[in-house]
mmCIF file of C-alpha atoms in Angstrom:
data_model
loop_
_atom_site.group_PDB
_atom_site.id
_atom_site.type_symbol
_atom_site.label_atom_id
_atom_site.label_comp_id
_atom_site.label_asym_id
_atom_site.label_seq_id
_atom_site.Cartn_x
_atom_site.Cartn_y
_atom_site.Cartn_z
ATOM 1 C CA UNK A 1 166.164 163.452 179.367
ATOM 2 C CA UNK A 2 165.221 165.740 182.195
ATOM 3 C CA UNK A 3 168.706 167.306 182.477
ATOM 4 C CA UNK A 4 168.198 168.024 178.577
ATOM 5 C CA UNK A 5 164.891 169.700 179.006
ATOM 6 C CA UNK A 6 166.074 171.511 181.660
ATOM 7 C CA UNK A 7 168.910 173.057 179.906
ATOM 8 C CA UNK A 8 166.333 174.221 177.014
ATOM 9 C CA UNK A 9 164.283 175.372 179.489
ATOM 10 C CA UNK A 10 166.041 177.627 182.250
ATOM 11 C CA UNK A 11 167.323 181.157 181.305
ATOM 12 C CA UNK A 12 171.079 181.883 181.155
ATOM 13 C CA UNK A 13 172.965 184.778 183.421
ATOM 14 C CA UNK A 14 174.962 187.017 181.542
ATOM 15 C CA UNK A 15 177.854 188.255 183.113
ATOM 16 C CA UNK A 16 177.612 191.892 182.334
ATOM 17 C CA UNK A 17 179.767 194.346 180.193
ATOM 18 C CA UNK A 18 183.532 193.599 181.156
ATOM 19 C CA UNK A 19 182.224 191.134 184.255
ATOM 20 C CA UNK A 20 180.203 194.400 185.453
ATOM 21 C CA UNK A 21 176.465 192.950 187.091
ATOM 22 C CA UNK A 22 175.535 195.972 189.205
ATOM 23 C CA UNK A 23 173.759 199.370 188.142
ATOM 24 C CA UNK A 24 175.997 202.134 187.055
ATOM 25 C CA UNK A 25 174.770 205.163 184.997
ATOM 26 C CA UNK A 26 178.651 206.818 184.029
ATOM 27 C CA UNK A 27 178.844 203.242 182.293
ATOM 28 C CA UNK A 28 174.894 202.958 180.718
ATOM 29 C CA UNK A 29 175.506 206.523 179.242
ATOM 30 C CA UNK A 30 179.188 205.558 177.664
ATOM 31 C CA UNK A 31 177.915 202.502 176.014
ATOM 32 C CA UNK A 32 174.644 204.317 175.074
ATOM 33 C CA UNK A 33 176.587 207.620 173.771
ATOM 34 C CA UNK A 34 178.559 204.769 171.624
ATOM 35 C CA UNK A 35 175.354 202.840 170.623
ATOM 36 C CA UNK A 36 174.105 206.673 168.966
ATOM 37 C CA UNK A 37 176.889 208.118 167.516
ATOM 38 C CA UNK A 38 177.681 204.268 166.062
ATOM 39 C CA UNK A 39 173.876 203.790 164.726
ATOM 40 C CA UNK A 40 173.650 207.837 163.319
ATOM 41 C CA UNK A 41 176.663 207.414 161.604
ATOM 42 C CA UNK A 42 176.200 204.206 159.610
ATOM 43 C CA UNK A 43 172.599 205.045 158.993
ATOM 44 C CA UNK A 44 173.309 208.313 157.732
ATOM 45 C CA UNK A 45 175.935 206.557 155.608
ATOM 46 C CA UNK A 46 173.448 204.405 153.944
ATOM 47 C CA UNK A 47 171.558 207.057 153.252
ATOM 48 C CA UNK A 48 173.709 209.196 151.506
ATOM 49 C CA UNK A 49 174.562 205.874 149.309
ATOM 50 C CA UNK A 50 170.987 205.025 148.757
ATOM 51 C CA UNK A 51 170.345 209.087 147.750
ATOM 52 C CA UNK A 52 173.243 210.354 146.280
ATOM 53 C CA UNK A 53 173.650 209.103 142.236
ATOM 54 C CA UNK A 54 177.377 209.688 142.515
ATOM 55 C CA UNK A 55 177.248 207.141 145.398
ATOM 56 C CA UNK A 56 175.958 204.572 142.690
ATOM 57 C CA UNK A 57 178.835 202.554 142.420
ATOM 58 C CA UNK A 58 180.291 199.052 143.398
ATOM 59 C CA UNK A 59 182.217 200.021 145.984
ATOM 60 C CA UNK A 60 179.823 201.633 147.669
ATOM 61 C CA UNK A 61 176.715 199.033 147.278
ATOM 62 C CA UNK A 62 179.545 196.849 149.338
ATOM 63 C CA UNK A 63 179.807 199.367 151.590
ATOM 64 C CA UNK A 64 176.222 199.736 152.246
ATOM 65 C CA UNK A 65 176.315 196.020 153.227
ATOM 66 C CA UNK A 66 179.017 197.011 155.739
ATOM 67 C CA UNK A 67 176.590 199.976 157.116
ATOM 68 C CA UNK A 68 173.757 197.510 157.455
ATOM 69 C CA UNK A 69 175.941 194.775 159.075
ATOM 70 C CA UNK A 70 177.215 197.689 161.628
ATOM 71 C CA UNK A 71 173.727 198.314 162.291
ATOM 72 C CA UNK A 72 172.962 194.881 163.154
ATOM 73 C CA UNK A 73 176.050 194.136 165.153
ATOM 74 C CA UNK A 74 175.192 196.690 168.492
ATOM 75 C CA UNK A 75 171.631 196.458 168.141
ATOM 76 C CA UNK A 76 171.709 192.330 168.799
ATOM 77 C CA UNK A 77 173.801 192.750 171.551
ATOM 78 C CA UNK A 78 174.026 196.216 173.510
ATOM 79 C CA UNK A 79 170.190 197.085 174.174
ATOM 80 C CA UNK A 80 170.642 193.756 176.800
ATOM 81 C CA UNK A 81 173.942 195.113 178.055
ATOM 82 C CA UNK A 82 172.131 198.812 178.945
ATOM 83 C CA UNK A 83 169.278 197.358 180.507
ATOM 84 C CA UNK A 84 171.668 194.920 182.522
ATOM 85 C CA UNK A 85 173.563 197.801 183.085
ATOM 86 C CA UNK A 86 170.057 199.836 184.463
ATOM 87 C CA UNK A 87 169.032 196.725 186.733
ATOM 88 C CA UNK A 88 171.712 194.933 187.350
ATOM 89 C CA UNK A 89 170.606 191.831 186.517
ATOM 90 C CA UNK A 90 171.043 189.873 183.230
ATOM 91 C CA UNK A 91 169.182 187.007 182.541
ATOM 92 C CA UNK A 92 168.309 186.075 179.098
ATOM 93 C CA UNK A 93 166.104 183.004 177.969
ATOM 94 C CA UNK A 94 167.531 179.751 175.861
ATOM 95 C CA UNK A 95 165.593 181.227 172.547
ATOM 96 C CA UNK A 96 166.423 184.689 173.160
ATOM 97 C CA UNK A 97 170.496 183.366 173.434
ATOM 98 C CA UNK A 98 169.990 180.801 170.987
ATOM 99 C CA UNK A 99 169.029 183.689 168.516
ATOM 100 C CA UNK A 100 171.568 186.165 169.636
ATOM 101 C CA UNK A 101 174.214 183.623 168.948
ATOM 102 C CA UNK A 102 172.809 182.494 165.323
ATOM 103 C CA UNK A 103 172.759 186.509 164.383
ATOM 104 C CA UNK A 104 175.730 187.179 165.778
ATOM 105 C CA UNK A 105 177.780 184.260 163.757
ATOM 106 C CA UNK A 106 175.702 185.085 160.810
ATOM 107 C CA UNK A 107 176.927 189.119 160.873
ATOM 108 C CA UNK A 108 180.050 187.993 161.754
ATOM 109 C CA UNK A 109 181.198 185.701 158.864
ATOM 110 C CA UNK A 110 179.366 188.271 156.230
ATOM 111 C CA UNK A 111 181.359 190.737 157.520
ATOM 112 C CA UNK A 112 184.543 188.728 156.980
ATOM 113 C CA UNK A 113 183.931 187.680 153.604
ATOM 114 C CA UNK A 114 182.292 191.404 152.593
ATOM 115 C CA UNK A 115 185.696 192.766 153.801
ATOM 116 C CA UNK A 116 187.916 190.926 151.714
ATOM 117 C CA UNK A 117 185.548 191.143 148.760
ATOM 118 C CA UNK A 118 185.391 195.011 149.100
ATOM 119 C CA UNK A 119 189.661 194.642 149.217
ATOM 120 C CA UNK A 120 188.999 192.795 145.461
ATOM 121 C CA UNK A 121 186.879 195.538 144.130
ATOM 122 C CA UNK A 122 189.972 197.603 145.604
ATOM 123 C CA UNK A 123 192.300 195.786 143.642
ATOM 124 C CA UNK A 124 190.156 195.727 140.473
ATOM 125 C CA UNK A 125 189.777 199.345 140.541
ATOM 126 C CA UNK A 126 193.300 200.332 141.560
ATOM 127 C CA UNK A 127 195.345 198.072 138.771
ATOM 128 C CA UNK A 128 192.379 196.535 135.882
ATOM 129 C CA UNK A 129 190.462 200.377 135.527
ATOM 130 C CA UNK A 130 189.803 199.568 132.386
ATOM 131 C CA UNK A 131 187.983 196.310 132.914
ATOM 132 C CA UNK A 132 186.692 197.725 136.246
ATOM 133 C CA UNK A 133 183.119 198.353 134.650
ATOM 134 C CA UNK A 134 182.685 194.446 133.733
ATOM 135 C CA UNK A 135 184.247 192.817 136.758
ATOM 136 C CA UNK A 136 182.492 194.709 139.079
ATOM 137 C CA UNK A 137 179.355 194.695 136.963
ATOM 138 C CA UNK A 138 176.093 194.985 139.406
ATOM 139 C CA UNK A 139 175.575 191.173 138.735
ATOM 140 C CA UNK A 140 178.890 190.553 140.163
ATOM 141 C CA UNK A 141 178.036 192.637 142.891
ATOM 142 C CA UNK A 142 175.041 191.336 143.987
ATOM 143 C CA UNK A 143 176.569 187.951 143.519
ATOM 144 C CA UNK A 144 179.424 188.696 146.000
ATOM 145 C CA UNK A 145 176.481 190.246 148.305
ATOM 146 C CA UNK A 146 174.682 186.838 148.248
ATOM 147 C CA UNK A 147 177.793 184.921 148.968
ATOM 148 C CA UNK A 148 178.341 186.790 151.832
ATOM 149 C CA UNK A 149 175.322 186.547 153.589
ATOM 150 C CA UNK A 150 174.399 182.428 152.230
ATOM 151 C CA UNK A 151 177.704 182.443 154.124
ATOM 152 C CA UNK A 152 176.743 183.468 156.672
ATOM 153 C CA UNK A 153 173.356 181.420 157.397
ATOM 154 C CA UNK A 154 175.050 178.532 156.500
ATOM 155 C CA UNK A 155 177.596 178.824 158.775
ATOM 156 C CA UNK A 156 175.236 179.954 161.724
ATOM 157 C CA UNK A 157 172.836 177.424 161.458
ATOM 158 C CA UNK A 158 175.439 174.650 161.658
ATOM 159 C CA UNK A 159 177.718 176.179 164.376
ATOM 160 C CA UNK A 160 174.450 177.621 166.231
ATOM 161 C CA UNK A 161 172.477 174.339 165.833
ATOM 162 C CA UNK A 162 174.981 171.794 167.035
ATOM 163 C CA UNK A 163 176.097 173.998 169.963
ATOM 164 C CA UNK A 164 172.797 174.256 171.295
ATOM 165 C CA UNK A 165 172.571 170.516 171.106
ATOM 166 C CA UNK A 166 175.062 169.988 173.660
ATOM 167 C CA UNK A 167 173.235 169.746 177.591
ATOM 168 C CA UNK A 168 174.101 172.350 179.851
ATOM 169 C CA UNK A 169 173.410 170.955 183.249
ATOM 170 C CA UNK A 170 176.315 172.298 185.348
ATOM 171 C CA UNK A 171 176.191 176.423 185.774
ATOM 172 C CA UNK A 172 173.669 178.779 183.565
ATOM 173 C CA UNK A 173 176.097 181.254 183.956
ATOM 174 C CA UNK A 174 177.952 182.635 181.320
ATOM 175 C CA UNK A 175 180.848 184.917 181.342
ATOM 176 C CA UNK A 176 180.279 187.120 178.894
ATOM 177 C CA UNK A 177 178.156 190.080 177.940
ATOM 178 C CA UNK A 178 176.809 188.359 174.871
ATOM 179 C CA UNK A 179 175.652 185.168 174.003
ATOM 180 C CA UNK A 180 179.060 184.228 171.957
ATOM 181 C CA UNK A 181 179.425 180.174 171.044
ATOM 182 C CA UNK A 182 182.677 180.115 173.098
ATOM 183 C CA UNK A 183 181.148 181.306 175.707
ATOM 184 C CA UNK A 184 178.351 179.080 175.294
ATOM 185 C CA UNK A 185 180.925 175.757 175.179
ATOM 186 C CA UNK A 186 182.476 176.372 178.712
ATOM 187 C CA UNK A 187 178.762 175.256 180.487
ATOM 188 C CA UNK A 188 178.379 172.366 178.529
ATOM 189 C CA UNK A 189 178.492 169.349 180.267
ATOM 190 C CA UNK A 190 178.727 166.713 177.704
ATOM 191 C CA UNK A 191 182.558 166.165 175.885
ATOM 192 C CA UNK A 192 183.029 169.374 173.350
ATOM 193 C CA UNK A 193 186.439 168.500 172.006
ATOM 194 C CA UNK A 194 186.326 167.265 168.980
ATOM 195 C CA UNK A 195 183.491 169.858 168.588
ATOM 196 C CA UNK A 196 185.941 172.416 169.486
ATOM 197 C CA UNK A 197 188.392 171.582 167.288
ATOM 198 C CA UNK A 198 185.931 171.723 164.152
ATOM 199 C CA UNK A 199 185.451 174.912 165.135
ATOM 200 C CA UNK A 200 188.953 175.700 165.475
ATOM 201 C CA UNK A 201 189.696 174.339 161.572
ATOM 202 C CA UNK A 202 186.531 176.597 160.350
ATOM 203 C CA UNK A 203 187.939 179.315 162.203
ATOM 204 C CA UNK A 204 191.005 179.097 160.298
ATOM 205 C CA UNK A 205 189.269 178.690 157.090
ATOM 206 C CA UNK A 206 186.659 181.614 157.656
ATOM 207 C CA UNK A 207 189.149 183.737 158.911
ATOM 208 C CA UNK A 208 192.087 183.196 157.232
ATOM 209 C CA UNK A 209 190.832 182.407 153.735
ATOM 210 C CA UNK A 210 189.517 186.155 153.517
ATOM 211 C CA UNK A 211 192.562 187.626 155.259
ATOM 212 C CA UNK A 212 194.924 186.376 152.489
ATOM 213 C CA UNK A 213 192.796 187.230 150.017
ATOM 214 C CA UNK A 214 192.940 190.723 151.895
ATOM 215 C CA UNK A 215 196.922 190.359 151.878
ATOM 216 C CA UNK A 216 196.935 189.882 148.489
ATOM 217 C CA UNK A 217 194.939 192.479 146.691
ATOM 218 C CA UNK A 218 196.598 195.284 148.680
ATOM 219 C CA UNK A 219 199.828 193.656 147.936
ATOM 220 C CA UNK A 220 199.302 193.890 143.909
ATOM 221 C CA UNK A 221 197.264 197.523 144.830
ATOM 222 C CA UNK A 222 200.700 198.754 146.459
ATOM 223 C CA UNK A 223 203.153 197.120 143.812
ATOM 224 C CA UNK A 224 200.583 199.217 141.507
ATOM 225 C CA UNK A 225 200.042 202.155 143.307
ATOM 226 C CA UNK A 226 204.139 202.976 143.913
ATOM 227 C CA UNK A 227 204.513 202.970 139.942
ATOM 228 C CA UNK A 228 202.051 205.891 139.243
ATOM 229 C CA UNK A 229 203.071 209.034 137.975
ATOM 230 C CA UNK A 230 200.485 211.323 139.507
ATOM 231 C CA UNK A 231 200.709 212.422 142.704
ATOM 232 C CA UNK A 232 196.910 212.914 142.706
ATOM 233 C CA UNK A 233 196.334 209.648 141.973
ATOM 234 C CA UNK A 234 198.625 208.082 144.170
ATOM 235 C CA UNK A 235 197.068 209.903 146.766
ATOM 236 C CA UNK A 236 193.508 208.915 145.961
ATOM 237 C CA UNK A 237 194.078 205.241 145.781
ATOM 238 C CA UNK A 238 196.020 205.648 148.957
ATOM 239 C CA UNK A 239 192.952 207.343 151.225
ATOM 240 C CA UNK A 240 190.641 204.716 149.518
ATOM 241 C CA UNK A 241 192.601 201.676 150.313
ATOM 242 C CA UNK A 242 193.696 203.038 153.904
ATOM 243 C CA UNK A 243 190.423 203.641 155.137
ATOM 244 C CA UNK A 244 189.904 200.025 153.969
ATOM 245 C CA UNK A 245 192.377 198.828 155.654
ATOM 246 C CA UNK A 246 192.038 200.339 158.942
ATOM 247 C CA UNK A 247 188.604 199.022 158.847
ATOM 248 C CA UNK A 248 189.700 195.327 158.579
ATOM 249 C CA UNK A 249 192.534 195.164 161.006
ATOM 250 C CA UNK A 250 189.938 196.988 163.594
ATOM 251 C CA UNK A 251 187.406 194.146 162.889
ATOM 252 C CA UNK A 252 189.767 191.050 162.367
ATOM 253 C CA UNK A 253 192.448 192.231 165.177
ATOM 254 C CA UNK A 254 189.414 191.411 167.484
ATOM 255 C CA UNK A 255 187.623 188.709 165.761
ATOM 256 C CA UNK A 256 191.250 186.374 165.300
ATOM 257 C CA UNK A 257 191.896 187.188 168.998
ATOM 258 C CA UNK A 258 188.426 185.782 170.430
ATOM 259 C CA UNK A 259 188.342 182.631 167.299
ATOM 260 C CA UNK A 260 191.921 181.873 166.770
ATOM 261 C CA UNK A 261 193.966 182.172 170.347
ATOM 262 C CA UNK A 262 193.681 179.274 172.222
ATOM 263 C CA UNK A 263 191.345 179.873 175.371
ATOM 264 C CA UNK A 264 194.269 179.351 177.707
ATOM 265 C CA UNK A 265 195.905 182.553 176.699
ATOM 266 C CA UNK A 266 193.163 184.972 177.253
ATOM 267 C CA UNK A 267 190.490 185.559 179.997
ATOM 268 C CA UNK A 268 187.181 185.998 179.813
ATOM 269 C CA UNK A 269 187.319 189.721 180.912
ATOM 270 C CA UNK A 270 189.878 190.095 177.823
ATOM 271 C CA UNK A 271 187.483 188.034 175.375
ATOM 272 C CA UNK A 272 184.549 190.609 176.698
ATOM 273 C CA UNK A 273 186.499 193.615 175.741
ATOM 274 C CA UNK A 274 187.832 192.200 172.460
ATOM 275 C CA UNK A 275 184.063 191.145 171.701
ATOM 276 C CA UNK A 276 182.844 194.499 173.059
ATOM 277 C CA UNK A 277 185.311 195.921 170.244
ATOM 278 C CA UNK A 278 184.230 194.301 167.055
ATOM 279 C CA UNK A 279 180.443 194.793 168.460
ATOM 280 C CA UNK A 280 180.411 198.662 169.600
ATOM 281 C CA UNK A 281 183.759 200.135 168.796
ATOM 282 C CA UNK A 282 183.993 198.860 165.328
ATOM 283 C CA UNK A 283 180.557 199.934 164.242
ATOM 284 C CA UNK A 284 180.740 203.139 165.867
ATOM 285 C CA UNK A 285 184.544 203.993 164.273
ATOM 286 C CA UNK A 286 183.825 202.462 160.472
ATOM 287 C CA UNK A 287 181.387 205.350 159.010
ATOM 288 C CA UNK A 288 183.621 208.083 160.768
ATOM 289 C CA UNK A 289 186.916 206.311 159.007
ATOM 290 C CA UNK A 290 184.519 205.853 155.758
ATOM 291 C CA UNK A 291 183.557 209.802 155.567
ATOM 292 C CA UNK A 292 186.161 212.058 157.447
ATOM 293 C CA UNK A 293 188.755 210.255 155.117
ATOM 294 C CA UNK A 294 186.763 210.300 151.551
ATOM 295 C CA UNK A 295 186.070 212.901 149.240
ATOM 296 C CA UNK A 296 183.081 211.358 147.766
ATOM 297 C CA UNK A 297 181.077 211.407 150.866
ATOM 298 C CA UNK A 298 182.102 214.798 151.690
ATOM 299 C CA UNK A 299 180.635 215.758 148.597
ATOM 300 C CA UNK A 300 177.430 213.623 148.460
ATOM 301 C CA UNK A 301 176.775 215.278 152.207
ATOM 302 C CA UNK A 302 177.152 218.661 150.582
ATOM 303 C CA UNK A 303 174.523 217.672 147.603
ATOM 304 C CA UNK A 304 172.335 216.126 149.836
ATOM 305 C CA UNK A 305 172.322 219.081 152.509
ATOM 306 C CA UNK A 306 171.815 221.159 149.588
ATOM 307 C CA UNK A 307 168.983 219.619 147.787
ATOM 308 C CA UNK A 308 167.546 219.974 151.000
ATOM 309 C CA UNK A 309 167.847 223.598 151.110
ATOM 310 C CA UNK A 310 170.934 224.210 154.004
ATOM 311 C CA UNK A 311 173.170 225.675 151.212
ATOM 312 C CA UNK A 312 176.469 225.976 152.608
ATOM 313 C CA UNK A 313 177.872 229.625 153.100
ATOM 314 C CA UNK A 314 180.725 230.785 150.524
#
């Protein structure tokens, strides 16, 4: 019972960013530059969807979820890594990791699932137009929003609760920058292996489930998209669906890496960077890939900016 308490008790050690524990500014300013440019961009992305009536659409109320969830993602988990960073130490207290790691999971699966439902909505649009207006009705939307975030808490509080369950009475120290369940499962002291391989079966089911369905929408979009006569709109369905797609293998690329590849093939250093990826990099890339590659937005920023009164020049 004491060894129990003490493990709810005494604070955990965070490695640092990459295994880094000491002070360095050229590395606080990267990851804060990152933070920024990451947080502008998907804020400013949610605000032109929230603003602009043209923006009033199913695809984009999905991808307002994805702007929200790339908000949440760096601020959970990089203000701790500056600050480490700044005073090179990283402690962090059971509640504070225990809450970290429940966020974290919960962003994480809503992501998942929101990506592969945004790849239907691509598939609806791109080969049922006609229908597009009654399977993508906002009640279907909303419904697919709920799913993905129910989904998320429910697979948090399960994953989060019985992790934290297990006594860790051998090293407080965890090798990471985060508090990631993985992580977490290395300092337990108690036997994690059937545990582990739970995981490893949900993994495949939370990951995998949404990847096929990914696999299979843009297979029907390009069977589709190949037999259309206009150039035009060949091209448009092309930009819309690539931007999609770069945004899921950037996010699942990481997230199969650190959830599906057995432990024995990758380091912790490696699981830090691929975590640092799908936490930073990810969030900061999605509303540049989003904008720079879509007409809409270009043209919402342009209404916007000029209901503001910065007209541009002709």
């Amino acid at each position: 019972m004491g060894m129990s308490n003490q493990s709810v008790t005494s604070d955990f050690i965070l490695m640092g960013l990459l295994g880094h524990t000491g002070p360095h500014l050229a590395l606080f300013f990267m990851v804060a530059a990152m933070l920024t440019v990451g947080l502008l961009g998907n804020t400013s992305l949610l605000f032109l969807i929230l603003m602009e009536c043209r923006l009033h659409t199913p695809m984009y109320f999905l991808l307002s979820q994805l702007s929200l969830l790339d908000i949440g993602f760096p601020l959970v988990t990089i203000p701790k890594v500056a600050a480490g960073i700044l005073q090179g130490e990283n402690s962090i207290s059971f509640g504070g990791c225990a809450a970290q790691m429940f966020i974290l999971m919960l962003m994480g699966v809503s992501e998942g699932i929101l990506l592969s439902l945004m790849s239907y909505d691509r598939y609806v649009a791109v080969c049922h137009p006609l229908h597009y207006p009654m399977l993508m009705r906002r009640q279907v939307c909303v419904l697919m929003v709920a799913t993905c975030w129910g989904s998320g808490v429910l697979v948090a509080s399960v994953q989060t609760s019985v992790t934290l369950h297990f006594p860790f009475c051998a090293s407080h120290t965890v090798e990471h920058f985060f508090c990631e369940l993985p992580a977490l499962l290395k300092l337990a002291c108690a036997d994690t292996r059937v545990f582990e391989m739970s995981l490893s079966i949900s993994g495949v089911l939370i990951l995998l489930l949404p990847v096929s369905l990914i696999v299979t929408s843009y297979g029907l979009v390009l069977a589709t998209v190949v037999r259309l006569r206009s150039a035009e709109a060949r091209h448009k369905a092309f930009t819309t669906c690539s931007s999609h797609v770069t945004v899921v293998g950037l996010f699942y690329g990481a997230a199969v890496f650190v959830y599906m590849v057995p432990g024995t093939y990758h380091s912790p250093p490696q699981d830090s960077a691929a975590s640092l990826f799908y936490s930073l990099v990810t969030p900061m890339l999605n509303p540049l890939i989003y904008s720079l590659r879509n007409r809409d937005v270009r043209v919402a920023v342009t209404s916007v900016l000029s209901r503001a009164g910065f007209r541009p020049k002709r």
